[in-house]
Tab-separated table of C-alpha atoms and ligand atoms in Angstrom:
chain	number	residue	atom	x	y	z
A	263	UNK	CA	0.000	0.000	0.000
A	264	UNK	CA	1.115	3.540	-0.633
A	265	UNK	CA	-0.233	6.915	0.264
A	266	UNK	CA	-0.803	9.116	-2.801
A	267	UNK	CA	-0.533	12.900	-3.161
A	268	UNK	CA	-3.875	14.713	-3.340
A	269	UNK	CA	-4.136	17.530	-5.902
A	270	UNK	CA	-5.325	20.822	-4.452
A	271	UNK	CA	-7.315	23.634	-6.044
A	272	UNK	CA	-6.521	25.426	-8.354
A	273	UNK	CA	-4.519	22.574	-9.907
A	274	UNK	CA	-5.810	22.387	-13.516
A	275	UNK	CA	-5.635	18.570	-13.389
A	276	UNK	CA	-8.720	18.675	-11.105
A	277	UNK	CA	-10.624	19.816	-14.239
A	278	UNK	CA	-9.788	16.749	-16.346
A	279	UNK	CA	-12.485	14.221	-17.285
A	280	UNK	CA	-11.840	10.608	-16.321
A	281	UNK	CA	-12.061	7.727	-18.801
A	282	UNK	CA	-14.036	4.527	-18.279
A	283	UNK	CA	-12.089	1.657	-16.733
A	284	UNK	CA	-11.822	-1.272	-19.146
A	285	UNK	CA	-9.104	-3.396	-17.548
A	286	UNK	CA	-9.791	-4.983	-14.168
A	287	UNK	CA	-6.309	-6.146	-13.240
A	288	UNK	CA	-4.079	-6.161	-10.166
A	289	UNK	CA	-2.951	-2.589	-10.936
A	290	UNK	CA	-6.552	-1.406	-10.576
A	291	UNK	CA	-6.904	-3.270	-7.257
A	292	UNK	CA	-3.634	-1.671	-6.082
A	293	UNK	CA	-4.871	1.794	-7.087
A	294	UNK	CA	-8.151	1.280	-5.182
A	295	UNK	CA	-6.229	0.100	-2.082
A	296	UNK	CA	-3.837	3.063	-2.291
A	297	UNK	CA	-6.764	5.471	-2.676
A	298	UNK	CA	-8.463	3.985	0.416
A	299	UNK	CA	-5.247	4.323	2.413
A	300	UNK	CA	-4.859	7.936	1.206
A	301	UNK	CA	-8.498	8.731	2.072
A	302	UNK	CA	-8.254	7.222	5.577
A	303	UNK	CA	-4.981	9.032	6.284
A	304	UNK	CA	-6.282	12.429	5.114
A	305	UNK	CA	-8.791	11.816	6.807
A	306	UNK	CA	-11.748	11.908	4.433
A	307	UNK	CA	-14.919	9.963	3.658
A	308	UNK	CA	-14.437	9.806	-0.105
A	309	UNK	CA	-11.789	10.158	-2.779
A	310	UNK	CA	-11.997	10.254	-6.577
A	311	UNK	CA	-9.153	9.059	-8.825
A	312	UNK	CA	-9.050	12.554	-10.376
A	313	UNK	CA	-7.819	13.895	-7.022
A	314	UNK	CA	-4.745	11.652	-7.144
A	315	UNK	CA	-4.042	12.545	-10.794
A	316	UNK	CA	-5.439	9.354	-12.309
A	317	UNK	CA	-7.997	9.945	-15.084
A	318	UNK	CA	-10.055	6.801	-14.479
A	319	UNK	CA	-13.706	6.482	-13.455
A	320	UNK	CA	-12.956	5.124	-9.997
A	321	UNK	CA	-13.918	6.391	-6.563
A	322	UNK	CA	-13.626	5.124	-3.003
A	323	UNK	CA	-15.797	5.885	0.018
A	324	UNK	CA	-16.159	5.033	3.694
A	325	UNK	CA	-18.545	7.052	5.860
A	326	UNK	CA	-18.107	4.790	8.914
A	327	UNK	CA	-16.266	6.218	11.919
A	328	UNK	CA	-14.449	2.922	12.367
A	329	UNK	CA	-12.936	2.802	8.854
A	330	UNK	CA	-14.329	-0.668	8.299
A	331	UNK	CA	-16.885	-0.057	5.539
A	332	UNK	CA	-14.804	0.646	2.424
A	333	UNK	CA	-16.685	0.999	-0.862
A	334	UNK	CA	-15.107	1.032	-4.313
A	335	UNK	CA	-17.174	2.196	-7.297
A	336	UNK	CA	-15.770	1.717	-10.790
A	337	UNK	CA	-17.543	3.305	-13.784
A	338	UNK	CA	-20.411	4.626	-11.596
A	339	UNK	CA	-23.666	5.754	-13.235
A	340	UNK	CA	-26.642	7.497	-11.618
A	341	UNK	CA	-29.751	5.535	-12.620
A	342	UNK	CA	-32.398	7.391	-10.632
A	343	UNK	CA	-32.619	10.246	-8.112
A	344	UNK	CA	-35.276	11.655	-5.792
A	345	UNK	CA	-35.687	14.908	-3.915
A	346	UNK	CA	-33.034	17.362	-2.779
A	347	UNK	CA	-31.168	18.121	0.425
A	348	UNK	CA	-28.589	20.676	1.485
A	349	UNK	CA	-25.443	19.427	3.188
A	350	UNK	CA	-22.328	21.205	4.378
A	351	UNK	CA	-19.519	19.824	2.233
A	352	UNK	CA	-15.775	19.829	2.455
A	353	UNK	CA	-13.218	18.548	-0.029
A	354	UNK	CA	-9.704	17.218	0.418
A	355	UNK	CA	-8.671	19.362	-2.554
A	356	UNK	CA	-9.869	22.482	-0.613
A	357	UNK	CA	-8.455	21.836	2.866
A	358	UNK	CA	-10.092	23.640	5.751
A	359	UNK	CA	-13.099	25.213	4.004
A	360	UNK	CA	-16.746	24.163	3.916
A	361	UNK	CA	-19.907	25.254	2.113
A	362	UNK	CA	-23.553	24.251	1.778
A	363	UNK	CA	-24.375	22.441	-1.460
A	364	UNK	CA	-27.736	21.156	-2.686
A	365	UNK	CA	-27.697	17.542	-3.879
A	366	UNK	CA	-30.135	14.770	-4.662
A	367	UNK	CA	-31.503	13.274	-1.472
A	368	UNK	CA	-31.825	9.670	-2.687
A	369	UNK	CA	-29.929	7.966	-5.475
A	370	UNK	CA	-29.776	4.638	-7.259
A	371	UNK	CA	-26.333	3.924	-8.672
A	372	UNK	CA	-24.956	1.263	-10.972
A	373	UNK	CA	-21.230	0.543	-10.793
A	374	UNK	CA	-18.643	-2.202	-11.071
A	375	UNK	CA	-16.460	-3.498	-8.276
A	376	UNK	CA	-12.700	-3.779	-8.571
A	377	UNK	CA	-13.045	-7.191	-10.257
A	378	UNK	CA	-15.466	-5.843	-12.883
A	379	UNK	CA	-18.630	-7.310	-11.382
A	380	UNK	CA	-21.645	-5.009	-11.912
A	381	UNK	CA	-23.806	-4.081	-8.929
A	382	UNK	CA	-26.509	-1.578	-8.017
A	383	UNK	CA	-27.040	0.302	-4.777
A	384	UNK	CA	-29.651	2.662	-3.386
A	385	UNK	CA	-28.634	5.131	-0.737
A	386	UNK	CA	-29.454	8.464	0.889
A	387	UNK	CA	-28.052	10.926	3.396
A	388	UNK	CA	-24.307	11.459	3.690
A	389	UNK	CA	-23.337	8.505	1.494
A	390	UNK	CA	-25.568	9.755	-1.331
A	391	UNK	CA	-24.063	13.255	-1.005
A	392	UNK	CA	-20.560	11.842	-1.021
A	393	UNK	CA	-21.128	9.672	-4.112
A	394	UNK	CA	-22.451	12.716	-6.008
A	395	UNK	CA	-19.464	14.810	-4.829
A	396	UNK	CA	-17.017	12.105	-6.030
A	397	UNK	CA	-18.830	11.586	-9.353
A	398	UNK	CA	-18.493	15.338	-9.991
A	399	UNK	CA	-14.697	15.052	-9.546
A	400	UNK	CA	-14.668	12.420	-12.316
A	401	UNK	CA	-15.994	15.027	-14.762
A	402	UNK	CA	-13.744	17.831	-13.512
A	403	UNK	CA	-16.363	19.474	-11.323
A	404	UNK	CA	-15.765	20.637	-7.744
A	405	UNK	CA	-18.171	21.710	-4.989
A	406	UNK	CA	-17.352	25.427	-5.211
A	407	UNK	CA	-18.743	25.394	-8.772
A	408	UNK	CA	-22.223	25.317	-7.189
A	409	UNK	CA	-21.684	28.517	-5.186
A	410	UNK	CA	-22.705	32.035	-6.210
A	411	UNK	CA	-19.767	34.162	-7.432
A	412	UNK	CA	-19.736	36.080	-4.138
A	413	UNK	CA	-19.808	32.978	-1.947
A	414	UNK	CA	-17.120	31.362	-4.085
A	415	UNK	CA	-14.863	34.405	-3.821
A	416	UNK	CA	-15.258	34.502	-0.037
A	417	UNK	CA	-14.570	30.754	0.254
A	418	UNK	CA	-11.454	30.916	-1.937
A	419	UNK	CA	-10.168	33.864	0.106
A	420	UNK	CA	-10.677	31.760	3.234
A	421	UNK	CA	-8.819	28.854	1.582
A	422	UNK	CA	-5.817	31.148	1.013
A	423	UNK	CA	-5.964	32.294	4.618
A	424	UNK	CA	-6.083	28.684	5.852
A	425	UNK	CA	-3.058	27.849	3.704
A	426	UNK	CA	-1.028	30.761	5.079
A	427	UNK	CA	-1.955	29.629	8.584
A	428	UNK	CA	-1.048	25.989	7.838
A	429	UNK	CA	2.283	26.631	6.424
B	258	GNR	O1	-13.952	13.977	3.266
B	258	GNR	C1	-14.895	14.514	2.660
B	258	GNR	N1	-15.991	14.902	3.339
B	258	GNR	C2	-17.170	15.324	2.742
B	258	GNR	C3	-18.145	15.904	3.542
B	258	GNR	C4	-19.333	16.309	3.008
B	258	GNR	C5	-19.586	16.122	1.661
B	258	GNR	C6	-18.634	15.545	0.849
B	258	GNR	C7	-17.426	15.145	1.384
B	258	GNR	S1	-16.246	14.398	0.354
B	258	GNR	C8	-14.772	14.766	1.213
B	258	GNR	C9	-13.594	14.054	0.589
B	258	GNR	C10	-13.378	14.545	-0.827
B	258	GNR	O2	-12.899	15.606	-1.111
B	258	GNR	N2	-13.790	13.771	-1.778
B	258	GNR	O3	-13.679	14.161	-3.045
B	259	NI	NI1	-13.712	16.321	-3.032
């Protein structure tokens, strides 16, 4: 296992669109394991391959507090959504800042596991929010894109301030 470097805004590589995974080999399994290790160490509850500079449709998640419920979604697709909810989101590519974002409240997702087996899941709440946040990363979208210009400017100013404070 290896911890990977997480790209931070405004790195232009965060804007790249990921390609579908076609090869389910040991390298893919290794990448998923490394992404989980990176996510747990951060710590975060989700991580998209885009954030570690890999342009593949792959994301990992674990919303448990005990780090024992890892989920890997390869080539995820939203099949159905219901309702909306607003959740305060953070992002490992924007350390130390948070903003309210409106998402779908309930989702049905189709994806493949790391061996290529197709599965479907239905979920809501934080996990549903997180899957939508990670799927955005795979198409080069980040949570601040949902904010008004004023709110975005204030948040990015805060991000700079946090960075100066951190180091
Ligand atoms: O760790 C994370 N927490 C989080 C909280 C609310 C909504 C979304 C997230 S995802 C984020 C990790 C991350 O940046 N994933 O891309
Ligand atoms: Ni993120």
